[in-house]
């Protein structure tokens, strides 16, 4: 979580300096969701997510150096500088993006789960959905197909309260988003996404359900993004008071306090960990900025196999 | 008083039917609504009901008779069983002749003539065993490739239990089972995205769109996910998938169900686009498409499904993607065309030769992206005149791109401006008279070729 936080802060800094271009969606505030869910993942399980994907890649164990190199459009990036912030992939780590179109990753994740079932490999696909996508038609088409064919897909709704600048209650008729699977016979649950331990517990239960062959499951995780929708969003659609409310239940602080309380780490060890991470991210940023831009001839590669 | 039962038109593109079963006997009494026969159409086996009450006085065809033209009498129902059947029959046929021109203005007319010609030539009884329809060619190729590779599956609306909305997937369920022949809900965006995801993860789906009109529901997934992910992932994730189904106009199904997507999909890097025109190239191209590791759009044509043709002896042949076929060599003008317009172009060529002594070269593109520039350029260097014939709308069509290629690569070889023959630049009308006006006709092609030769 700390690594994601420090990475995103550095990404914001590099964006401000003009080293990162285009759209850049930060994950700050939501760290406990992906960390909690991916604590329960098995090596050959698949993941597919939205464009708010930097944290997802870090949590999947991918190299921050190469993620930052992608954000800065360099040849060492995970997509060789051709994908950028929103479109990053790592096939060897079963990470299938990083998708820029709201909702489009949902049928794709369902299809990856279809392959797991077709090949009977006992793996599952974790498919993340933003609250904004929960009003998009293809999501319901996917729910229908996944339930109809009992596909091993765990849908995780990251409900950060706003689809861009529109709050969930202004966009969704019925704000218990996980209940939208009920019509398709899909079980679901809503959990607190600011506490990583409760996320781990719920994700473990949901993952086991899906892996047992019972079909899909929907986990709605309540979370909050501290920053705007993207770098260019001043987030004036919400109050400072609301933001402070969530910052007071910061997922990193909650995890830290709980670990201290249970004597898992000492304060000093956590300080040292933070310093180590700051250094790692600094090195990642340097690596990215020292990396070359893609060669001109790369413009025409990877259009066809 | 007697009435004849005519071979009914049971689908928009049906021109003939097979009598699979009589459910009544001569002399039997029937009332309106009774099922009297089973007819196999180009799409399915359907029941035919009696419209009036009476006695079956004559069954004009026997079970198993095939290729009975639409509107031909198949049985006679009399009010009275004792009536003179021969007399009644004669009367009714005369009556029928006065109303038999219902099909006169249909855009199918030219083609059904063509189809008859072809079928005469390739008479199923006398032709060799490797004469098959386009429908069979596509079906067989899918089955052959599915036998070779267990990662191939086919998915779409009505592909399994129904045996295919156009019977293209007939028998596949029986051979490969529900795991690999998958009926989907009417949910194009969902199942298209799902199939793309499964391809990212290593399977090789064939997605059937009942018609390509419905692919618009899924076009975001086809372009934004299937076509672009290889590039966006820096070459990591490819998408070996075939999207296939009927494209273009059928017959009187009007604006939302009659349009050509060749230029839509060919516009997009990352996709390959094929448009077969014969059973032979359908087979060779589809095999290449299924083996390809990129997303391929395979644009079939409903009206061509019944077209018969010869296959090569080597059943396992491939036609490489990106190669055009010189269907007919010539020296005076080049016609570049693809899909169903190949047939109309060949008809026009006969007229041009017979009446105007013009020796026209006909290039069938087969592959729209990548396009075989070399063959097109070499041809105009020889003939110096070109007409492009396509069913699509004229604006920004494949033909528009060919004009660009020619002006860039063969500017000095042109003796006259290129003419494009396209459909009208309007949504497809329903009325058969307007539909005929909308679609390119043989006459339009003849006129265009005359014009590029300055023949008035």
XYZ file of C-alpha atoms in Angstrom:
761
model
C 0.000 0.000 0.000
C 2.806 2.290 0.928
C 4.585 1.524 -2.313
C 1.473 2.387 -4.306
C 1.011 5.624 -2.360
C 4.614 6.740 -2.838
C 4.538 5.672 -6.499
C 1.409 7.683 -7.216
C 2.747 10.743 -5.434
C 5.856 10.566 -7.566
C 3.750 10.045 -10.704
C 1.780 13.197 -9.844
C 5.052 15.057 -9.467
C 6.382 13.813 -12.821
C 3.064 14.716 -14.442
C 3.383 18.242 -13.099
C 6.877 18.421 -14.546
C 5.596 17.378 -17.957
C 7.269 13.969 -17.985
C 3.950 12.125 -18.020
C 1.347 13.148 -20.561
C -2.241 12.431 -21.438
C -4.671 11.017 -18.932
C -3.287 9.872 -15.616
C -5.633 8.428 -12.975
C -4.185 8.081 -9.498
C -5.058 5.377 -6.998
C -4.299 7.301 -3.807
C -6.856 6.424 -1.116
C -7.930 3.142 -2.733
C -4.783 1.132 -1.930
C -6.404 -1.298 0.494
C -8.760 -2.586 -2.188
C -6.267 -4.048 -4.598
C -3.735 -5.015 -1.950
C -6.392 -6.836 0.066
C -7.797 -8.629 -2.963
C -4.456 -9.608 -4.405
C -3.220 -10.988 -1.059
C -5.567 -13.864 -1.876
C -4.490 -14.452 -5.482
C -2.803 -17.554 -6.847
C 0.085 -17.333 -9.256
C -1.812 -18.403 -12.372
C -4.992 -16.480 -11.676
C -5.704 -13.633 -14.080
C -6.443 -9.992 -13.451
C -8.067 -7.384 -15.640
C -8.835 -3.871 -14.558
C -9.753 -0.328 -15.533
C -7.542 2.562 -16.560
C -6.828 3.366 -12.880
C -4.275 0.623 -13.005
C -0.878 1.695 -11.612
C -1.668 0.398 -8.141
C -3.042 -2.819 -9.574
C 0.225 -3.528 -11.316
C 2.310 -2.812 -8.250
C 0.079 -5.038 -6.158
C 0.475 -7.786 -8.766
C 4.200 -7.647 -8.075
C 5.187 -5.844 -11.246
C 8.271 -3.671 -11.384
C 7.655 0.011 -10.520
C 10.589 0.947 -12.753
C 8.892 -0.422 -15.827
C 5.497 0.993 -14.837
C 7.019 4.452 -14.467
C 8.862 3.971 -17.754
C 5.499 3.300 -19.406
C 3.941 6.370 -17.813
C 6.757 8.456 -19.255
C 6.376 6.781 -22.665
C 9.752 5.034 -22.726
C 10.808 1.870 -24.504
C 11.427 0.085 -21.191
C 7.792 0.452 -20.199
C 5.510 -2.559 -19.896
C 3.908 -1.702 -23.238
C 7.140 -0.386 -24.798
C 5.794 3.139 -24.500
C 2.791 2.423 -26.716
C 0.144 2.008 -24.067
C 0.688 4.674 -21.448
C -0.984 5.049 -18.085
C -4.299 3.503 -19.076
C -3.120 0.580 -21.225
C -0.527 -1.533 -19.493
C -0.255 -5.297 -19.667
C 1.980 -8.089 -18.458
C 1.063 -11.359 -20.030
C 3.729 -13.285 -18.114
C 2.119 -12.137 -14.872
C -1.400 -12.807 -16.166
C -2.200 -9.123 -15.972
C -4.486 -8.323 -18.915
C -4.717 -4.519 -18.608
C -5.367 -1.599 -18.116
C -8.441 -0.748 -20.342
C -9.328 2.771 -21.360
C -12.987 2.303 -22.257
C -15.344 2.337 -19.293
C -16.878 -1.121 -18.906
C -14.989 -2.764 -21.781
C -12.770 -4.793 -19.446
C -15.804 -6.566 -17.990
C -16.673 -8.800 -20.971
C -12.945 -9.317 -21.507
C -12.395 -10.496 -17.944
C -15.431 -12.721 -18.332
C -13.841 -14.159 -21.477
C -10.554 -14.809 -19.691
C -12.561 -16.704 -17.091
C -14.222 -18.566 -19.973
C -10.749 -19.737 -21.043
C -9.931 -20.878 -17.504
C -13.065 -22.962 -17.512
C -12.559 -24.222 -21.089
C -9.043 -25.373 -20.192
C -10.144 -26.666 -16.780
C -7.059 -25.134 -15.154
C -8.797 -24.257 -11.872
C -7.687 -20.624 -12.082
C -10.007 -17.675 -11.775
C -10.114 -14.177 -13.231
C -10.461 -11.132 -10.997
C -12.230 -8.418 -12.958
C -12.341 -4.915 -11.505
C -15.172 -2.527 -12.270
C -15.458 1.127 -11.308
C -18.746 2.378 -9.893
C -19.209 4.432 -13.061
C -19.158 1.334 -15.269
C -21.938 -0.225 -13.240
C -24.432 1.690 -15.391
C -22.936 0.423 -18.635
C -24.849 -2.204 -20.601
C -22.030 -4.607 -21.350
C -21.491 -5.133 -17.624
C -24.947 -6.675 -17.340
C -24.434 -8.689 -20.495
C -21.313 -10.069 -18.845
C -23.112 -10.850 -15.593
C -25.725 -12.742 -17.553
C -23.177 -14.765 -19.520
C -20.969 -15.458 -16.497
C -23.860 -16.718 -14.428
C -25.443 -18.640 -17.312
C -22.189 -20.482 -18.020
C -20.920 -20.592 -14.400
C -17.663 -18.875 -15.274
C -14.919 -18.511 -12.657
C -14.881 -14.738 -12.485
C -14.751 -12.580 -9.380
C -16.120 -9.126 -10.099
C -14.767 -6.479 -7.778
C -16.570 -3.164 -7.852
C -14.256 -0.425 -6.660
C -16.852 2.041 -5.504
C -14.944 5.262 -4.962
C -18.212 7.239 -4.880
C -17.725 9.176 -8.117
C -17.803 8.238 -11.792
C -15.604 11.098 -12.925
C -17.490 14.063 -11.375
C -20.878 12.405 -10.892
C -21.628 10.835 -7.553
C -23.002 7.317 -7.453
C -26.404 8.438 -6.202
C -26.726 10.847 -9.124
C -25.811 8.104 -11.628
C -27.208 4.833 -10.330
C -30.834 4.041 -9.555
C -30.159 2.009 -6.456
C -26.766 2.501 -4.895
C -26.185 -1.033 -3.592
C -24.240 -1.871 -6.688
C -23.438 -5.465 -5.707
C -27.176 -6.210 -5.686
C -27.263 -5.693 -9.422
C -26.056 -9.264 -9.785
C -29.103 -10.603 -7.977
C -31.259 -10.547 -11.106
C -28.721 -12.899 -12.682
C -28.474 -15.135 -9.644
C -25.025 -13.839 -8.710
C -24.222 -13.603 -5.036
C -22.463 -10.561 -3.708
C -21.352 -8.591 -0.718
C -20.506 -5.030 0.218
C -17.450 -4.416 2.347
C -15.315 -1.640 3.807
C -12.461 -0.995 1.445
C -10.502 1.271 3.741
C -9.451 -1.603 5.979
C -7.136 -3.995 4.209
C -7.798 -6.796 6.665
C -11.515 -6.805 6.032
C -10.804 -6.763 2.301
C -8.502 -9.781 2.618
C -11.124 -11.684 4.553
C -13.935 -10.964 2.113
C -11.770 -11.502 -0.980
C -10.581 -14.832 0.347
C -14.139 -15.996 0.890
C -15.277 -14.726 -2.516
C -12.255 -16.225 -4.288
C -12.883 -19.629 -2.754
C -16.526 -19.488 -3.792
C -15.602 -18.723 -7.405
C -12.821 -21.316 -7.536
C -15.181 -24.000 -6.281
C -17.041 -23.818 -9.590
C -20.182 -22.103 -8.351
C -19.875 -19.323 -10.901
C -19.285 -15.598 -10.525
C -19.390 -13.487 -7.376
C -19.588 -9.727 -6.917
C -17.648 -7.937 -4.220
C -18.475 -4.269 -3.842
C -15.664 -2.532 -2.056
C -16.380 0.907 -0.551
C -13.439 3.181 -1.047
C -12.483 6.746 -1.866
C -9.995 8.495 -4.104
C -8.267 11.458 -2.559
C -7.332 13.012 -5.857
C -9.543 14.053 -8.735
C -10.703 11.612 -11.382
C -7.567 12.345 -13.381
C -4.728 14.803 -13.065
C -6.729 17.558 -14.721
C -9.716 17.255 -12.375
C -9.867 19.770 -9.475
C -12.644 17.693 -7.876
C -14.878 20.625 -7.065
C -17.938 18.405 -7.050
C -17.215 17.286 -3.498
C -16.575 19.107 -0.238
C -13.301 19.433 1.625
C -15.146 18.100 4.628
C -16.015 14.895 2.800
C -12.428 14.425 1.723
C -11.202 14.975 5.283
C -13.680 12.417 6.551
C -12.112 9.739 4.390
C -8.565 10.899 4.978
C -9.254 10.333 8.651
C -9.807 6.686 7.859
C -6.780 6.401 5.647
C -6.180 2.766 4.673
C -2.451 3.000 5.282
C -2.891 4.506 8.737
C -5.498 1.913 9.646
C -3.210 -0.916 8.569
C -0.248 0.648 10.340
C -2.108 1.059 13.619
C -3.425 -2.447 13.490
C 0.010 -3.892 12.813
C 1.533 -1.874 15.647
C -1.239 -2.935 17.964
C -0.638 -6.581 17.155
C 3.134 -6.157 17.434
C 3.675 -7.317 13.861
C 6.082 -4.463 13.250
C 7.674 -1.768 15.349
C 7.277 1.925 14.568
C 10.928 2.020 13.602
C 10.629 -0.897 11.225
C 7.733 0.802 9.482
C 9.715 4.043 9.213
C 12.589 2.142 7.666
C 10.180 0.421 5.277
C 8.841 3.805 4.204
C 12.364 5.106 3.603
C 13.241 2.026 1.601
C 10.145 2.470 -0.530
C 10.826 6.159 -1.113
C 14.264 5.195 -2.346
C 12.875 2.443 -4.586
C 10.388 4.843 -6.171
C 13.070 7.492 -6.611
C 15.168 4.914 -8.446
C 12.113 3.956 -10.521
C 11.585 7.569 -11.566
C 15.252 7.954 -12.453
C 15.158 4.709 -14.406
C 12.146 5.944 -16.332
C 13.603 9.342 -17.145
C 16.925 7.826 -18.196
C 15.227 5.290 -20.450
C 15.072 5.969 -24.153
C 11.965 6.903 -26.027
C 10.870 4.166 -28.421
C 12.756 4.069 -31.684
C 10.939 5.651 -34.618
C 10.613 2.324 -36.384
C 8.576 1.051 -33.420
C 5.688 3.187 -34.708
C 4.908 0.439 -37.214
C 5.530 -2.670 -35.122
C 2.953 -4.699 -33.171
C 0.025 -3.764 -35.407
C -0.159 -7.386 -36.548
C 1.492 -10.503 -35.185
C -63.646 -24.419 -57.621
C -60.069 -25.289 -56.741
C -57.058 -23.476 -55.398
C -53.442 -24.198 -55.814
C -50.917 -24.179 -53.051
C -47.774 -22.408 -54.223
C -44.237 -22.960 -53.049
C -44.158 -20.172 -50.487
C -41.351 -17.661 -50.010
C -40.445 -18.386 -46.410
C -37.403 -16.145 -46.067
C -36.324 -12.867 -47.644
C -33.731 -14.549 -49.813
C -35.507 -17.791 -50.611
C -35.759 -18.443 -54.345
C -36.524 -22.149 -54.223
C -37.349 -24.873 -51.734
C -37.111 -28.603 -51.235
C -40.170 -30.687 -50.492
C -39.079 -32.796 -47.570
C -42.385 -34.300 -46.514
C -46.073 -34.430 -47.384
C -48.298 -34.551 -44.335
C -51.475 -35.128 -46.387
C -52.506 -37.671 -48.963
C -54.361 -37.242 -52.206
C -58.068 -37.179 -51.541
C -57.661 -36.180 -47.893
C -59.869 -33.471 -46.469
C -58.066 -30.453 -45.043
C -59.198 -27.316 -43.295
C -57.531 -23.952 -43.040
C -54.527 -24.111 -40.732
C -53.778 -27.804 -41.252
C -50.127 -28.491 -41.880
C -49.878 -30.077 -45.279
C -46.141 -30.221 -46.008
C -42.644 -29.582 -44.762
C -40.461 -27.375 -46.920
C -36.742 -26.920 -46.543
C -35.758 -23.330 -47.275
C -32.355 -21.718 -47.511
C -32.548 -21.225 -43.769
C -34.641 -23.915 -42.137
C -37.298 -26.568 -42.520
C -40.732 -24.973 -42.312
C -44.287 -26.187 -42.220
C -46.784 -25.124 -44.849
C -50.406 -24.757 -43.893
C -53.552 -24.960 -45.945
C -55.300 -21.629 -46.283
C -58.692 -22.935 -47.381
C -60.880 -25.875 -46.662
C -61.198 -28.614 -49.243
C -59.863 -31.874 -50.567
C -56.320 -32.502 -51.716
C -56.945 -33.233 -55.379
C -53.336 -33.219 -56.592
C -49.836 -33.377 -55.152
C -47.670 -31.905 -57.915
C -44.306 -32.850 -56.419
C -43.167 -35.861 -54.528
C -41.269 -36.028 -51.279
C -37.567 -35.418 -51.832
C -38.036 -33.136 -54.854
C -35.561 -30.270 -54.636
C -35.052 -26.789 -56.035
C -38.747 -26.072 -56.592
C -39.006 -22.376 -57.478
C -40.942 -20.052 -55.213
C -44.534 -19.480 -56.443
C -44.676 -22.737 -58.369
C -47.837 -24.750 -57.532
C -47.061 -27.737 -55.349
C -50.569 -28.988 -54.632
C -54.189 -28.392 -55.562
C -57.047 -28.157 -53.117
C -60.520 -28.666 -54.524
C -63.859 -27.849 -52.979
C -65.180 -31.032 -54.424
C -63.148 -34.194 -54.736
C -64.931 -35.214 -57.953
C -63.937 -32.120 -59.937
C -61.829 -32.472 -63.040
C -58.356 -32.040 -61.739
C -56.628 -31.485 -65.059
C -58.964 -28.713 -66.022
C -58.547 -27.048 -62.669
C -54.835 -27.279 -62.901
C -54.734 -25.640 -66.300
C -56.926 -22.818 -65.179
C -54.956 -22.126 -62.098
C -51.649 -22.064 -63.890
C -52.970 -19.465 -66.308
C -54.154 -17.464 -63.389
C -50.792 -17.723 -61.762
C -48.988 -16.416 -64.811
C -50.746 -13.131 -64.499
C -49.411 -12.612 -61.008
C -46.026 -14.242 -61.226
C -43.988 -11.096 -61.616
C -43.902 -10.258 -57.927
C -40.174 -10.670 -58.020
C -39.661 -8.488 -61.085
C -38.181 -5.530 -59.301
C -36.365 -7.339 -56.598
C -32.637 -6.849 -56.510
C -32.437 -10.612 -56.338
C -33.644 -11.035 -59.827
C -30.345 -10.550 -61.568
C -28.693 -12.723 -59.078
C -31.225 -15.491 -59.035
C -30.820 -15.660 -62.792
C -27.141 -15.851 -62.242
C -27.659 -18.512 -59.657
C -29.763 -20.525 -62.036
C -27.080 -20.254 -64.676
C -24.472 -21.411 -62.268
C -26.629 -24.194 -61.061
C -27.332 -25.318 -64.597
C -23.642 -25.509 -65.153
C -23.028 -27.243 -61.871
C -26.063 -29.443 -61.900
C -25.983 -31.316 -58.611
C -26.759 -34.551 -60.328
C -24.088 -34.350 -62.992
C -21.460 -32.235 -61.287
C -18.511 -33.832 -59.593
C -18.593 -34.376 -55.870
C -16.507 -31.331 -55.059
C -19.192 -28.922 -56.259
C -20.592 -27.303 -53.152
C -22.414 -24.200 -52.035
C -20.780 -21.279 -50.333
C -22.703 -22.200 -47.192
C -21.219 -25.705 -47.208
C -17.755 -24.387 -48.001
C -17.829 -22.159 -44.936
C -19.333 -24.843 -42.737
C -16.881 -27.507 -43.833
C -13.885 -25.255 -43.320
C -14.962 -24.411 -39.782
C -15.472 -28.108 -39.023
C -12.160 -29.130 -40.583
C -10.217 -26.578 -38.581
C -12.102 -27.404 -35.374
C -11.084 -31.036 -35.809
C -7.449 -30.021 -36.017
C -7.302 -27.619 -33.085
C -9.250 -28.030 -29.854
C -8.733 -24.384 -28.924
C -11.066 -23.309 -31.729
C -14.687 -22.828 -30.742
C -17.637 -21.094 -32.391
C -19.998 -18.771 -30.581
C -22.994 -16.728 -31.613
C -26.736 -16.427 -31.698
C -28.477 -19.630 -32.840
C -25.261 -21.333 -33.951
C -25.850 -24.534 -31.996
C -29.325 -25.957 -31.419
C -30.999 -23.963 -34.183
C -28.186 -25.049 -36.534
C -27.407 -21.485 -37.580
C -29.786 -18.705 -38.560
C -28.559 -19.226 -42.141
C -27.691 -22.885 -41.619
C -23.980 -22.189 -41.884
C -23.234 -24.014 -38.630
C -25.463 -26.961 -39.452
C -24.300 -30.151 -37.768
C -21.472 -28.569 -35.817
C -23.177 -29.024 -32.458
C -23.649 -32.699 -33.148
C -20.000 -33.190 -33.954
C -18.322 -30.892 -31.431
C -20.796 -30.581 -28.569
C -21.946 -27.669 -26.449
C -18.502 -26.863 -25.132
C -17.278 -25.774 -28.559
C -20.489 -24.760 -30.359
C -22.033 -22.182 -28.112
C -25.404 -20.484 -28.324
C -25.303 -16.992 -26.862
C -28.051 -14.666 -25.738
C -28.779 -11.673 -27.990
C -25.964 -9.833 -26.362
C -23.417 -8.811 -28.994
C -21.287 -6.499 -26.938
C -21.109 -9.005 -24.108
C -20.258 -12.123 -26.076
C -17.939 -10.301 -28.464
C -15.949 -8.893 -25.550
C -16.016 -12.283 -23.888
C -14.681 -13.985 -27.002
C -11.948 -11.363 -27.292
C -10.958 -11.970 -23.659
C -10.821 -15.696 -24.303
C -8.560 -15.055 -27.304
C -6.242 -12.871 -25.209
C -5.952 -15.863 -22.896
C -5.109 -18.346 -25.640
C -8.291 -19.699 -27.249
C -9.167 -19.203 -30.932
C -12.817 -18.144 -31.152
C -14.937 -17.871 -34.263
C -17.689 -15.374 -33.534
C -20.728 -15.510 -35.786
C -22.758 -12.350 -36.067
C -26.216 -13.311 -37.230
C -25.633 -10.446 -39.607
C -22.898 -7.847 -39.528
C -25.536 -5.214 -38.896
C -25.558 -6.440 -35.297
C -21.798 -6.126 -35.019
C -22.357 -2.405 -34.516
C -23.540 -3.285 -31.016
C -20.070 -4.682 -30.453
C -17.919 -2.464 -32.606
C -16.215 -0.866 -29.608
C -14.928 -4.248 -28.505
C -13.851 -5.199 -32.028
C -11.860 -2.037 -32.606
C -10.836 -0.816 -29.165
C -10.102 -4.237 -27.687
C -9.447 -6.790 -30.460
C -7.661 -4.566 -32.956
C -5.593 -2.400 -30.622
C -4.447 -4.513 -27.701
C -1.448 -6.039 -29.477
C -0.165 -2.549 -30.139
C -1.061 -1.126 -26.740
C 0.624 -4.029 -24.972
C 3.854 -3.554 -26.899
C 3.339 -6.835 -28.727
C 2.503 -8.997 -25.693
C -1.147 -9.837 -26.198
C -2.511 -10.892 -29.565
C -6.077 -11.740 -30.437
C -6.546 -14.748 -32.754
C -10.236 -14.401 -33.548
C -12.527 -14.531 -36.584
C -15.680 -12.434 -36.737
C -17.888 -13.774 -39.486
C -21.438 -13.589 -40.784
C -23.502 -12.187 -43.613
C -22.743 -8.621 -44.633
C -24.483 -6.251 -47.012
C -27.941 -6.241 -48.460
C -30.111 -9.338 -48.424
C -33.515 -8.735 -49.954
C -36.025 -6.155 -48.788
C -34.934 -6.149 -45.185
C -34.507 -2.364 -45.365
C -32.165 0.155 -43.817
C -31.149 -1.364 -40.484
C -30.527 -4.844 -41.863
C -28.900 -4.008 -45.200
C -25.538 -2.386 -45.126
C -22.032 -3.084 -46.117
C -19.280 -2.865 -43.521
C -16.264 -3.401 -45.739
C -14.996 0.124 -45.452
C -15.877 0.496 -41.739
C -13.634 -2.351 -40.672
C -10.966 -1.933 -43.340
C -10.319 1.525 -41.963
C -8.835 0.114 -38.767
C -5.221 -0.970 -38.375
C -5.000 -4.176 -36.399
C -7.875 -5.816 -38.281
C -7.716 -7.905 -41.422
C -10.810 -7.866 -43.614
C -11.814 -10.535 -46.139
C -14.749 -10.647 -48.546
C -15.232 -13.980 -50.351
C -17.221 -14.177 -53.566
C -17.266 -17.898 -54.401
C -17.318 -21.206 -52.515
C -13.708 -21.709 -53.557
C -12.309 -18.486 -52.187
C -14.616 -18.631 -49.160
C -12.929 -21.864 -48.214
C -9.371 -20.795 -48.877
C -9.792 -17.413 -47.236
C -11.649 -18.698 -44.195
C -8.978 -21.280 -43.553
C -6.365 -18.526 -43.657
C -8.500 -16.414 -41.336
C -8.873 -19.174 -38.751
C -5.154 -19.886 -38.813
C -4.226 -16.220 -38.543
C -3.059 -14.900 -35.198
C -4.760 -11.526 -35.670
C -8.406 -10.503 -35.554
C -10.013 -11.129 -38.945
C -13.338 -9.768 -40.164
C -14.858 -12.248 -42.610
C -17.660 -10.625 -44.596
C -19.970 -13.211 -46.104
C -23.014 -12.448 -48.204
C -26.405 -13.930 -47.538
C -27.437 -14.021 -51.182
C -24.278 -15.906 -52.082
C -24.802 -18.682 -49.501
C -26.572 -20.828 -52.098
C -24.047 -20.139 -54.849
C -22.466 -23.341 -56.086
C -18.949 -23.741 -57.278
C -16.056 -26.080 -57.759
C -13.378 -26.659 -55.187
C -9.857 -27.667 -55.905
C -8.882 -31.280 -55.430
C -6.673 -30.352 -52.503
C -9.284 -29.705 -49.878
C -6.800 -28.214 -47.445
C -5.760 -25.286 -49.625
C -5.174 -21.766 -48.366
C -5.651 -18.449 -50.122
C -3.144 -16.089 -48.561
C -4.650 -12.990 -46.973
C -3.710 -9.953 -49.044
C -3.960 -11.549 -52.465
C -6.456 -10.549 -55.118
C -7.621 -12.918 -57.817
C -7.654 -12.024 -61.489
C -11.017 -13.594 -62.176
C -10.816 -12.861 -65.875
C -7.961 -11.438 -67.902
C -8.568 -8.611 -70.320
C -6.846 -5.678 -71.966
C -9.325 -2.851 -72.467
C -10.542 -1.944 -68.974
C -10.057 -3.197 -65.422
C -13.031 -3.805 -63.164
C -12.001 -4.047 -59.511
C -14.685 -5.579 -57.335
C -15.356 -7.914 -54.399
C -18.016 -10.046 -52.746
C -21.414 -10.223 -54.463
C -20.533 -7.554 -57.016
C -18.124 -9.984 -58.667
C -21.124 -11.895 -60.000
C -22.795 -8.776 -61.343
C -19.532 -7.573 -62.849
C -19.067 -10.867 -64.701
C -22.534 -10.520 -66.180
C -21.734 -7.005 -67.310
C -18.479 -8.207 -68.832
C -20.362 -10.675 -71.046
C -22.579 -7.891 -72.370
C -19.606 -5.594 -72.924
C -17.808 -8.247 -74.906
C -20.806 -9.262 -76.945
C -22.181 -5.821 -77.711
C -19.184 -3.515 -77.579
C -16.267 -5.832 -78.260
C -14.562 -4.771 -75.049
C -12.182 -7.220 -73.409
C -12.488 -6.433 -69.707
C -10.174 -7.637 -66.937
C -11.924 -8.449 -63.655
C -10.052 -8.355 -60.372
C -11.740 -9.877 -57.340
C -10.061 -8.286 -54.347
C -10.891 -11.117 -51.886
C -8.845 -9.352 -49.223
C -9.758 -5.741 -48.416
C -7.166 -5.203 -45.702
C -4.411 -5.793 -46.499
C -5.239 -4.936 -50.098
C -3.277 -6.356 -53.031
C -1.953 -3.087 -54.450
C 0.447 -4.823 -56.836
C -2.230 -6.683 -58.766
C -4.371 -3.548 -59.111
C -1.488 -1.372 -60.288
C -0.188 -3.935 -62.762
C -3.662 -4.234 -64.225
C -4.216 -0.542 -64.843
C -0.757 -0.292 -66.351
C -2.029 -2.799 -68.892
C -5.588 -1.575 -69.461
C -5.255 2.150 -68.614
C -8.903 2.345 -67.591
C -10.676 1.338 -64.425
C -14.148 0.886 -62.985
C -14.596 -0.058 -59.322
C -17.774 -1.913 -58.445
C -18.855 -2.335 -54.839
C -22.044 -2.618 -52.860
C -20.993 -0.148 -50.193
C -21.981 3.476 -49.961
C -19.795 5.657 -52.172
C -18.328 8.005 -49.565
C -14.926 6.870 -48.233
C -15.382 3.365 -49.618
C -12.737 0.744 -50.432
C -13.001 2.057 -53.983
C -12.120 5.551 -52.793
C -8.892 4.153 -51.393
C -8.155 2.323 -54.634
C -8.553 5.601 -56.518
C -5.982 7.072 -54.162
C -3.598 4.177 -54.762
C -3.925 4.522 -58.530
C -3.394 8.293 -58.631
C -0.306 7.877 -56.499
C 1.253 4.795 -58.076
C 0.003 4.788 -61.677
C -0.894 8.395 -62.458
C 0.755 8.367 -65.875
C -0.987 5.197 -66.956
C -4.561 6.448 -66.792
C -6.349 7.227 -70.040
C -9.607 8.274 -68.404
C -10.946 9.108 -64.957
C -11.809 6.121 -62.763
C -15.510 5.563 -62.197
C -16.853 4.058 -58.996
C -20.140 2.166 -59.128
C -21.665 2.083 -55.657
C -24.985 1.841 -53.891
C -26.928 5.067 -53.572
C -25.754 7.423 -50.852
C -28.917 6.931 -48.765
C -30.166 4.397 -46.207
C -31.515 1.257 -47.883
C -35.199 1.634 -48.785
C -37.669 -1.177 -48.221
C -39.675 -1.102 -51.448
C -38.382 -3.579 -54.010
C -38.502 -0.954 -56.730
C -36.370 1.483 -54.767
C -34.092 -1.288 -53.541
C -33.223 -2.108 -57.114
C -32.436 1.527 -57.787
C -30.299 1.684 -54.669
C -28.053 -1.270 -55.514
C -25.538 -1.317 -58.362
C -27.027 -3.202 -61.288
C -25.466 -4.869 -64.305
C -26.593 -1.952 -66.454
C -24.785 0.543 -64.230
C -21.574 -1.423 -64.633
C -21.999 -1.628 -68.404
C -22.563 2.141 -68.560
C -19.513 2.873 -66.417
C -17.208 0.708 -68.514
C -18.535 2.344 -71.669
C -17.947 5.755 -70.130
C -14.297 5.111 -69.271
C -13.878 3.995 -72.870
C -15.700 7.106 -74.136
C -18.316 4.962 -75.868
C -21.633 6.770 -76.092
